[in-house]
Amino acid sequence: MFLSAKEEGRDNDIVRETFERTGASVMGKRMFDAGEQMWPEEAPFHTSVFVVTHEKRDPWKRSGGTTFHFVNDGIEAALDQAREAAGDRDVRIAGGGATILEYVNAGLVDEFSIALSPVLFGSGIRLFDGVDAGRVALEAVRTESSPKVTHLTYNVRTR
C-alpha cells in the first residue's frame, strides 16, 4: 500500500513508519514482475530488494536508492543477503502471498502486518492457505483501524 504524499493521517503514518524501519526487502518473482511494469522510475522501496527467482539477471538499479537483486539459491539465501544489507534495521518480506507462505512455514518470520482494505485485486492467493498450523501459531500484537484500512500485526511463533 503506497499512499499519496498529499495524504495525511494515521494510515499514511503507519506506511511511513514501516518504510523508515525497513533496511531491505525480499519479494517473489511474480510480485516483482507485476510491479516492474507499474512502479515509477523511482521505485517505492529506497533500499535493496532481493527477488527470489530461478531467473539469472544482473541487479537492476533504480533512482531513489532501490536496487533489485535476483537471488537464485532459495529463500534462506535471499533472507541472508537482505539481513546483511539491512544492518540493524528490519527486513520486510514484501510478498506476494506464495513467497510469504514459504517464509512463514520455514519459521523465518517473527512478526507480520496486514493492511486489510475492502478492495479486491483479482483472485490472488489467500495468505493463510497452506500455513502449517501444526508448526506455526499467531499472537495478535496490535490492531488499528481507520475508515479505509484495518492494520493487523501478529507475532509468529513455532508450536
Short mmCIF file of N, CA and C in Angstrom, two decimals:
data_model
loop_
_atom_site.label_atom_id
_atom_site.label_comp_id
_atom_site.label_asym_id
_atom_site.label_seq_id
_atom_site.Cartn_x
_atom_site.Cartn_y
_atom_site.Cartn_z
N MET A 1 0.85 -1.17 0.00
CA MET A 1 0.00 0.00 0.00
C MET A 1 0.90 1.23 0.00
N PHE A 2 0.74 2.07 -0.98
CA PHE A 2 1.51 3.30 -1.05
C PHE A 2 0.53 4.45 -1.17
N LEU A 3 0.55 5.33 -0.20
CA LEU A 3 -0.38 6.45 -0.18
C LEU A 3 0.27 7.67 -0.81
N SER A 4 -0.55 8.53 -1.32
CA SER A 4 -0.08 9.76 -1.93
C SER A 4 0.64 10.63 -0.91
N ALA A 5 1.65 11.34 -1.36
CA ALA A 5 2.37 12.27 -0.47
C ALA A 5 1.44 13.35 0.06
N LYS A 6 0.36 13.60 -0.64
CA LYS A 6 -0.59 14.62 -0.22
C LYS A 6 -1.48 14.14 0.93
N GLU A 7 -1.62 12.83 1.07
CA GLU A 7 -2.49 12.29 2.10
C GLU A 7 -1.80 12.34 3.46
N GLU A 8 -2.58 12.61 4.46
CA GLU A 8 -2.09 12.62 5.83
C GLU A 8 -2.99 11.75 6.67
N GLY A 9 -2.60 11.50 7.88
CA GLY A 9 -3.40 10.70 8.78
C GLY A 9 -2.65 9.45 9.21
N ARG A 10 -3.29 8.69 10.06
CA ARG A 10 -2.64 7.53 10.68
C ARG A 10 -2.24 6.47 9.66
N ASP A 11 -3.07 6.22 8.63
CA ASP A 11 -2.70 5.21 7.63
C ASP A 11 -1.38 5.57 6.97
N ASN A 12 -1.24 6.81 6.57
CA ASN A 12 0.00 7.25 5.94
C ASN A 12 1.17 7.17 6.93
N ASP A 13 0.92 7.50 8.19
CA ASP A 13 1.96 7.40 9.22
C ASP A 13 2.46 5.97 9.37
N ILE A 14 1.55 5.00 9.37
CA ILE A 14 1.93 3.60 9.53
C ILE A 14 2.80 3.15 8.36
N VAL A 15 2.41 3.51 7.15
CA VAL A 15 3.21 3.16 5.97
C VAL A 15 4.59 3.81 6.07
N ARG A 16 4.63 5.08 6.43
CA ARG A 16 5.91 5.79 6.55
C ARG A 16 6.78 5.14 7.63
N GLU A 17 6.20 4.79 8.79
CA GLU A 17 6.96 4.14 9.87
C GLU A 17 7.52 2.80 9.42
N THR A 18 6.74 2.05 8.66
CA THR A 18 7.21 0.75 8.15
C THR A 18 8.42 0.94 7.25
N PHE A 19 8.33 1.87 6.33
CA PHE A 19 9.44 2.09 5.40
C PHE A 19 10.66 2.68 6.10
N GLU A 20 10.45 3.48 7.15
CA GLU A 20 11.59 4.06 7.87
C GLU A 20 12.39 3.01 8.63
N ARG A 21 11.73 1.97 9.12
CA ARG A 21 12.46 0.94 9.89
C ARG A 21 12.95 -0.21 9.01
N THR A 22 12.60 -0.19 7.72
CA THR A 22 12.99 -1.26 6.81
C THR A 22 14.34 -0.95 6.17
N GLY A 23 15.27 -1.90 6.30
CA GLY A 23 16.59 -1.73 5.71
C GLY A 23 16.76 -2.48 4.40
N ALA A 24 15.90 -3.45 4.14
CA ALA A 24 15.93 -4.22 2.89
C ALA A 24 14.62 -4.98 2.79
N SER A 25 14.28 -5.38 1.57
CA SER A 25 13.05 -6.14 1.34
C SER A 25 13.36 -7.39 0.54
N VAL A 26 12.46 -8.36 0.66
CA VAL A 26 12.50 -9.59 -0.12
C VAL A 26 11.14 -9.72 -0.79
N MET A 27 11.13 -10.17 -2.03
CA MET A 27 9.86 -10.44 -2.70
C MET A 27 10.04 -11.60 -3.67
N GLY A 28 8.91 -12.16 -4.07
CA GLY A 28 8.92 -13.22 -5.06
C GLY A 28 8.94 -12.65 -6.47
N LYS A 29 9.22 -13.51 -7.41
CA LYS A 29 9.34 -13.11 -8.82
C LYS A 29 8.02 -12.62 -9.39
N ARG A 30 6.91 -13.25 -9.02
CA ARG A 30 5.61 -12.80 -9.55
C ARG A 30 5.29 -11.38 -9.10
N MET A 31 5.57 -11.07 -7.84
CA MET A 31 5.32 -9.71 -7.37
C MET A 31 6.23 -8.73 -8.10
N PHE A 32 7.49 -9.11 -8.26
CA PHE A 32 8.41 -8.24 -8.99
C PHE A 32 7.91 -8.01 -10.41
N ASP A 33 7.51 -9.08 -11.10
CA ASP A 33 7.03 -8.94 -12.48
C ASP A 33 5.84 -7.99 -12.58
N ALA A 34 4.91 -8.10 -11.63
CA ALA A 34 3.74 -7.22 -11.64
C ALA A 34 4.15 -5.77 -11.39
N GLY A 35 5.06 -5.57 -10.45
CA GLY A 35 5.47 -4.22 -10.11
C GLY A 35 6.39 -3.58 -11.12
N GLU A 36 7.22 -4.38 -11.78
CA GLU A 36 8.20 -3.84 -12.73
C GLU A 36 7.53 -2.95 -13.77
N GLN A 37 6.34 -3.32 -14.18
CA GLN A 37 5.62 -2.55 -15.19
C GLN A 37 4.92 -1.32 -14.59
N MET A 38 4.59 -1.38 -13.29
CA MET A 38 3.77 -0.32 -12.69
C MET A 38 4.56 0.69 -11.87
N TRP A 39 5.71 0.27 -11.30
CA TRP A 39 6.45 1.19 -10.44
C TRP A 39 6.99 2.34 -11.26
N PRO A 40 7.02 3.53 -10.66
CA PRO A 40 7.61 4.67 -11.35
C PRO A 40 9.13 4.50 -11.44
N GLU A 41 9.77 5.40 -12.16
CA GLU A 41 11.25 5.36 -12.29
C GLU A 41 11.90 5.29 -10.92
N GLU A 42 11.35 6.02 -9.96
CA GLU A 42 11.85 5.96 -8.59
C GLU A 42 10.99 4.95 -7.84
N ALA A 43 11.40 3.68 -7.86
CA ALA A 43 10.64 2.62 -7.20
C ALA A 43 10.45 2.96 -5.72
N PRO A 44 9.36 2.50 -5.11
CA PRO A 44 8.99 2.98 -3.77
C PRO A 44 9.78 2.42 -2.60
N PHE A 45 10.75 1.54 -2.81
CA PHE A 45 11.40 0.87 -1.69
C PHE A 45 12.56 1.66 -1.09
N HIS A 46 13.38 2.30 -1.90
CA HIS A 46 14.52 3.11 -1.45
C HIS A 46 15.55 2.31 -0.65
N THR A 47 15.60 1.01 -0.87
CA THR A 47 16.58 0.12 -0.25
C THR A 47 16.89 -0.98 -1.27
N SER A 48 17.73 -1.91 -0.88
CA SER A 48 17.92 -3.10 -1.70
C SER A 48 16.71 -4.01 -1.56
N VAL A 49 16.33 -4.62 -2.69
CA VAL A 49 15.23 -5.58 -2.71
C VAL A 49 15.79 -6.87 -3.31
N PHE A 50 15.57 -7.98 -2.61
CA PHE A 50 16.09 -9.27 -3.04
C PHE A 50 14.92 -10.10 -3.58
N VAL A 51 14.97 -10.39 -4.88
CA VAL A 51 13.90 -11.09 -5.57
C VAL A 51 14.25 -12.57 -5.64
N VAL A 52 13.39 -13.42 -5.05
CA VAL A 52 13.58 -14.86 -5.08
C VAL A 52 13.09 -15.36 -6.44
N THR A 53 14.00 -15.95 -7.21
CA THR A 53 13.68 -16.33 -8.58
C THR A 53 14.60 -17.46 -9.04
N HIS A 54 14.24 -18.06 -10.16
CA HIS A 54 15.13 -19.01 -10.82
C HIS A 54 15.83 -18.34 -12.00
N GLU A 55 15.39 -17.13 -12.32
CA GLU A 55 15.95 -16.38 -13.45
C GLU A 55 17.28 -15.76 -13.05
N LYS A 56 18.25 -15.89 -13.91
CA LYS A 56 19.54 -15.22 -13.67
C LYS A 56 19.46 -13.85 -14.34
N ARG A 57 19.78 -12.82 -13.57
CA ARG A 57 19.66 -11.46 -14.07
C ARG A 57 20.58 -10.56 -13.26
N ASP A 58 21.19 -9.60 -13.91
CA ASP A 58 22.03 -8.63 -13.22
C ASP A 58 21.16 -7.73 -12.35
N PRO A 59 21.74 -7.16 -11.28
CA PRO A 59 20.97 -6.22 -10.46
C PRO A 59 20.40 -5.09 -11.32
N TRP A 60 19.23 -4.62 -10.93
CA TRP A 60 18.53 -3.55 -11.63
C TRP A 60 18.43 -2.36 -10.69
N LYS A 61 19.21 -1.34 -10.98
CA LYS A 61 19.30 -0.15 -10.14
C LYS A 61 18.30 0.89 -10.62
N ARG A 62 17.53 1.44 -9.67
CA ARG A 62 16.54 2.47 -9.96
C ARG A 62 16.93 3.75 -9.22
N SER A 63 16.45 4.86 -9.69
CA SER A 63 16.74 6.11 -8.98
C SER A 63 16.04 6.08 -7.62
N GLY A 64 16.56 6.84 -6.68
CA GLY A 64 15.96 6.91 -5.36
C GLY A 64 16.48 5.87 -4.38
N GLY A 65 17.47 5.07 -4.79
CA GLY A 65 18.09 4.15 -3.85
C GLY A 65 17.61 2.71 -3.90
N THR A 66 16.70 2.37 -4.78
CA THR A 66 16.24 0.99 -4.89
C THR A 66 17.10 0.23 -5.89
N THR A 67 17.64 -0.90 -5.45
CA THR A 67 18.31 -1.83 -6.36
C THR A 67 17.70 -3.21 -6.16
N PHE A 68 17.26 -3.81 -7.24
CA PHE A 68 16.70 -5.15 -7.21
C PHE A 68 17.82 -6.15 -7.48
N HIS A 69 17.99 -7.11 -6.57
CA HIS A 69 18.99 -8.17 -6.71
C HIS A 69 18.22 -9.47 -6.91
N PHE A 70 18.65 -10.30 -7.82
CA PHE A 70 17.94 -11.52 -8.16
C PHE A 70 18.69 -12.70 -7.57
N VAL A 71 18.01 -13.43 -6.66
CA VAL A 71 18.64 -14.49 -5.88
C VAL A 71 18.11 -15.84 -6.37
N ASN A 72 19.03 -16.70 -6.79
CA ASN A 72 18.66 -17.97 -7.40
C ASN A 72 18.82 -19.18 -6.49
N ASP A 73 19.26 -18.98 -5.24
CA ASP A 73 19.51 -20.16 -4.41
C ASP A 73 18.60 -20.24 -3.19
N GLY A 74 17.35 -19.84 -3.34
CA GLY A 74 16.35 -20.10 -2.32
C GLY A 74 16.05 -18.95 -1.37
N ILE A 75 15.00 -19.19 -0.56
CA ILE A 75 14.51 -18.14 0.33
C ILE A 75 15.50 -17.80 1.44
N GLU A 76 16.21 -18.82 1.94
CA GLU A 76 17.17 -18.55 3.01
C GLU A 76 18.31 -17.67 2.52
N ALA A 77 18.81 -17.94 1.31
CA ALA A 77 19.88 -17.13 0.75
C ALA A 77 19.42 -15.69 0.54
N ALA A 78 18.19 -15.51 0.05
CA ALA A 78 17.66 -14.16 -0.14
C ALA A 78 17.54 -13.44 1.21
N LEU A 79 17.07 -14.14 2.23
CA LEU A 79 16.94 -13.54 3.56
C LEU A 79 18.30 -13.19 4.14
N ASP A 80 19.28 -14.08 3.99
CA ASP A 80 20.63 -13.80 4.49
C ASP A 80 21.20 -12.54 3.85
N GLN A 81 21.04 -12.42 2.53
CA GLN A 81 21.54 -11.24 1.83
C GLN A 81 20.79 -9.98 2.27
N ALA A 82 19.49 -10.10 2.47
CA ALA A 82 18.69 -8.95 2.91
C ALA A 82 19.09 -8.53 4.33
N ARG A 83 19.30 -9.49 5.21
CA ARG A 83 19.73 -9.16 6.58
C ARG A 83 21.06 -8.41 6.58
N GLU A 84 21.97 -8.88 5.76
CA GLU A 84 23.28 -8.20 5.68
C GLU A 84 23.10 -6.77 5.17
N ALA A 85 22.29 -6.59 4.15
CA ALA A 85 22.06 -5.26 3.59
C ALA A 85 21.32 -4.35 4.57
N ALA A 86 20.42 -4.93 5.37
CA ALA A 86 19.59 -4.14 6.30
C ALA A 86 20.35 -3.67 7.52
N GLY A 87 21.43 -4.34 7.86
CA GLY A 87 22.16 -3.97 9.08
C GLY A 87 21.28 -4.16 10.30
N ASP A 88 21.10 -3.11 11.10
CA ASP A 88 20.29 -3.23 12.31
C ASP A 88 18.82 -2.87 12.08
N ARG A 89 18.43 -2.69 10.83
CA ARG A 89 17.04 -2.37 10.51
C ARG A 89 16.29 -3.65 10.12
N ASP A 90 14.96 -3.55 9.98
CA ASP A 90 14.12 -4.70 9.65
C ASP A 90 14.30 -5.15 8.21
N VAL A 91 14.03 -6.42 7.98
CA VAL A 91 13.88 -6.97 6.64
C VAL A 91 12.38 -7.17 6.44
N ARG A 92 11.89 -6.65 5.35
CA ARG A 92 10.46 -6.73 5.04
C ARG A 92 10.26 -7.77 3.94
N ILE A 93 9.43 -8.79 4.22
CA ILE A 93 9.04 -9.75 3.20
C ILE A 93 7.83 -9.13 2.52
N ALA A 94 8.05 -8.53 1.36
CA ALA A 94 7.04 -7.71 0.71
C ALA A 94 5.95 -8.54 0.02
N GLY A 95 6.20 -9.79 -0.25
CA GLY A 95 5.20 -10.61 -0.91
C GLY A 95 5.72 -11.18 -2.20
N GLY A 96 4.87 -11.71 -2.94
CA GLY A 96 3.44 -11.97 -2.82
C GLY A 96 3.14 -13.09 -1.84
N GLY A 97 1.89 -13.50 -1.92
CA GLY A 97 1.35 -14.47 -0.98
C GLY A 97 2.12 -15.77 -0.91
N ALA A 98 2.51 -16.33 -2.06
CA ALA A 98 3.24 -17.61 -2.07
C ALA A 98 4.60 -17.46 -1.41
N THR A 99 5.26 -16.35 -1.63
CA THR A 99 6.58 -16.12 -1.02
C THR A 99 6.44 -15.95 0.49
N ILE A 100 5.46 -15.18 0.92
CA ILE A 100 5.23 -15.01 2.36
C ILE A 100 4.95 -16.36 3.00
N LEU A 101 4.12 -17.18 2.37
CA LEU A 101 3.79 -18.50 2.88
C LEU A 101 5.04 -19.36 3.05
N GLU A 102 5.94 -19.33 2.08
CA GLU A 102 7.19 -20.09 2.20
C GLU A 102 7.99 -19.66 3.43
N TYR A 103 8.11 -18.35 3.63
CA TYR A 103 8.87 -17.85 4.78
C TYR A 103 8.20 -18.18 6.11
N VAL A 104 6.87 -18.07 6.18
CA VAL A 104 6.16 -18.40 7.43
C VAL A 104 6.35 -19.88 7.75
N ASN A 105 6.11 -20.76 6.78
CA ASN A 105 6.23 -22.20 7.03
C ASN A 105 7.66 -22.64 7.32
N ALA A 106 8.64 -21.90 6.86
CA ALA A 106 10.04 -22.21 7.15
C ALA A 106 10.46 -21.68 8.52
N GLY A 107 9.56 -20.99 9.21
CA GLY A 107 9.88 -20.45 10.53
C GLY A 107 10.80 -19.24 10.47
N LEU A 108 10.78 -18.51 9.36
CA LEU A 108 11.70 -17.39 9.17
C LEU A 108 11.05 -16.02 9.35
N VAL A 109 9.82 -15.99 9.82
CA VAL A 109 9.12 -14.72 10.07
C VAL A 109 8.84 -14.62 11.55
N ASP A 110 9.21 -13.48 12.16
CA ASP A 110 8.92 -13.31 13.59
C ASP A 110 7.73 -12.39 13.84
N GLU A 111 7.41 -11.54 12.88
CA GLU A 111 6.26 -10.63 13.02
C GLU A 111 5.79 -10.26 11.62
N PHE A 112 4.48 -10.07 11.47
CA PHE A 112 4.00 -9.57 10.19
C PHE A 112 2.80 -8.66 10.40
N SER A 113 2.60 -7.80 9.44
CA SER A 113 1.48 -6.87 9.45
C SER A 113 0.69 -7.04 8.18
N ILE A 114 -0.60 -6.86 8.31
CA ILE A 114 -1.52 -6.92 7.18
C ILE A 114 -2.29 -5.60 7.17
N ALA A 115 -2.38 -4.98 6.02
CA ALA A 115 -3.25 -3.81 5.84
C ALA A 115 -4.48 -4.32 5.11
N LEU A 116 -5.56 -4.51 5.83
CA LEU A 116 -6.79 -5.08 5.30
C LEU A 116 -7.71 -3.96 4.83
N SER A 117 -7.98 -3.97 3.54
CA SER A 117 -8.80 -2.92 2.95
C SER A 117 -9.89 -3.58 2.11
N PRO A 118 -11.08 -2.98 2.07
CA PRO A 118 -12.16 -3.59 1.31
C PRO A 118 -12.05 -3.33 -0.19
N VAL A 119 -10.88 -3.67 -0.75
CA VAL A 119 -10.64 -3.52 -2.18
C VAL A 119 -10.16 -4.88 -2.70
N LEU A 120 -10.74 -5.35 -3.78
CA LEU A 120 -10.37 -6.64 -4.34
C LEU A 120 -9.50 -6.45 -5.57
N PHE A 121 -8.38 -7.17 -5.63
CA PHE A 121 -7.44 -7.10 -6.75
C PHE A 121 -7.39 -8.43 -7.48
N GLY A 122 -8.48 -8.91 -7.98
CA GLY A 122 -8.47 -10.20 -8.65
C GLY A 122 -8.52 -11.33 -7.64
N SER A 123 -8.24 -12.54 -8.08
CA SER A 123 -8.38 -13.69 -7.20
C SER A 123 -7.21 -13.83 -6.24
N GLY A 124 -6.00 -13.48 -6.66
CA GLY A 124 -4.83 -13.51 -5.77
C GLY A 124 -4.60 -14.85 -5.13
N ILE A 125 -3.81 -14.85 -4.08
CA ILE A 125 -3.51 -16.05 -3.30
C ILE A 125 -3.92 -15.75 -1.87
N ARG A 126 -4.74 -16.63 -1.29
CA ARG A 126 -5.17 -16.44 0.09
C ARG A 126 -3.97 -16.65 1.00
N LEU A 127 -3.66 -15.66 1.82
CA LEU A 127 -2.42 -15.65 2.60
C LEU A 127 -2.27 -16.84 3.52
N PHE A 128 -3.33 -17.28 4.18
CA PHE A 128 -3.19 -18.35 5.16
C PHE A 128 -3.46 -19.74 4.60
N ASP A 129 -3.83 -19.85 3.33
CA ASP A 129 -3.96 -21.18 2.71
C ASP A 129 -2.59 -21.82 2.67
N GLY A 130 -2.47 -22.99 3.27
CA GLY A 130 -1.20 -23.69 3.23
C GLY A 130 -0.30 -23.46 4.42
N VAL A 131 -0.69 -22.59 5.37
CA VAL A 131 0.13 -22.41 6.56
C VAL A 131 0.08 -23.70 7.37
N ASP A 132 1.22 -24.16 7.82
CA ASP A 132 1.32 -25.37 8.63
C ASP A 132 0.94 -25.02 10.07
N ALA A 133 -0.37 -25.10 10.37
CA ALA A 133 -0.89 -24.70 11.69
C ALA A 133 -0.36 -25.60 12.81
N GLY A 134 0.17 -26.76 12.46
CA GLY A 134 0.78 -27.62 13.47
C GLY A 134 2.13 -27.11 13.93
N ARG A 135 2.74 -26.25 13.13
CA ARG A 135 4.07 -25.71 13.45
C ARG A 135 4.06 -24.23 13.76
N VAL A 136 3.03 -23.50 13.30
CA VAL A 136 3.01 -22.05 13.38
C VAL A 136 1.81 -21.58 14.20
N ALA A 137 2.05 -20.66 15.12
CA ALA A 137 0.99 -20.04 15.90
C ALA A 137 1.12 -18.53 15.79
N LEU A 138 -0.02 -17.85 15.77
CA LEU A 138 -0.04 -16.39 15.67
C LEU A 138 -0.52 -15.80 16.99
N GLU A 139 0.08 -14.69 17.35
CA GLU A 139 -0.31 -13.95 18.55
C GLU A 139 -0.58 -12.51 18.14
N ALA A 140 -1.81 -12.06 18.33
CA ALA A 140 -2.16 -10.68 17.97
C ALA A 140 -1.37 -9.71 18.82
N VAL A 141 -0.76 -8.71 18.16
CA VAL A 141 0.04 -7.71 18.84
C VAL A 141 -0.67 -6.36 18.82
N ARG A 142 -1.21 -6.01 17.65
CA ARG A 142 -1.79 -4.67 17.50
C ARG A 142 -2.86 -4.69 16.42
N THR A 143 -3.92 -3.93 16.66
CA THR A 143 -4.96 -3.69 15.67
C THR A 143 -5.26 -2.21 15.70
N GLU A 144 -5.27 -1.61 14.51
CA GLU A 144 -5.56 -0.18 14.41
C GLU A 144 -6.42 0.03 13.17
N SER A 145 -7.54 0.71 13.35
CA SER A 145 -8.48 0.88 12.25
C SER A 145 -8.63 2.33 11.86
N SER A 146 -8.97 2.53 10.59
CA SER A 146 -9.35 3.83 10.06
C SER A 146 -10.53 3.58 9.13
N PRO A 147 -11.11 4.62 8.58
CA PRO A 147 -12.20 4.39 7.63
C PRO A 147 -11.78 3.62 6.37
N LYS A 148 -10.48 3.63 6.03
CA LYS A 148 -10.01 2.99 4.80
C LYS A 148 -9.37 1.63 5.01
N VAL A 149 -8.70 1.41 6.16
CA VAL A 149 -7.85 0.23 6.35
C VAL A 149 -7.90 -0.22 7.80
N THR A 150 -7.80 -1.54 8.00
CA THR A 150 -7.55 -2.09 9.32
C THR A 150 -6.15 -2.67 9.30
N HIS A 151 -5.29 -2.18 10.18
CA HIS A 151 -3.90 -2.63 10.26
C HIS A 151 -3.81 -3.70 11.36
N LEU A 152 -3.36 -4.89 10.99
CA LEU A 152 -3.24 -6.01 11.91
C LEU A 152 -1.77 -6.41 12.02
N THR A 153 -1.27 -6.58 13.24
CA THR A 153 0.11 -7.01 13.44
C THR A 153 0.10 -8.24 14.35
N TYR A 154 0.86 -9.26 13.95
CA TYR A 154 0.94 -10.53 14.68
C TYR A 154 2.40 -10.91 14.92
N ASN A 155 2.66 -11.51 16.07
CA ASN A 155 3.91 -12.22 16.29
C ASN A 155 3.71 -13.64 15.77
N VAL A 156 4.74 -14.22 15.21
CA VAL A 156 4.69 -15.60 14.73
C VAL A 156 5.61 -16.41 15.62
N ARG A 157 5.08 -17.51 16.14
CA ARG A 157 5.92 -18.39 16.94
C ARG A 157 5.71 -19.83 16.50
N THR A 158 6.69 -20.64 16.78
CA THR A 158 6.56 -22.06 16.42
C THR A 158 5.90 -22.80 17.57
N ARG A 159 5.17 -23.84 17.23
CA ARG A 159 4.50 -24.67 18.25
C ARG A 159 5.43 -25.74 18.72
#
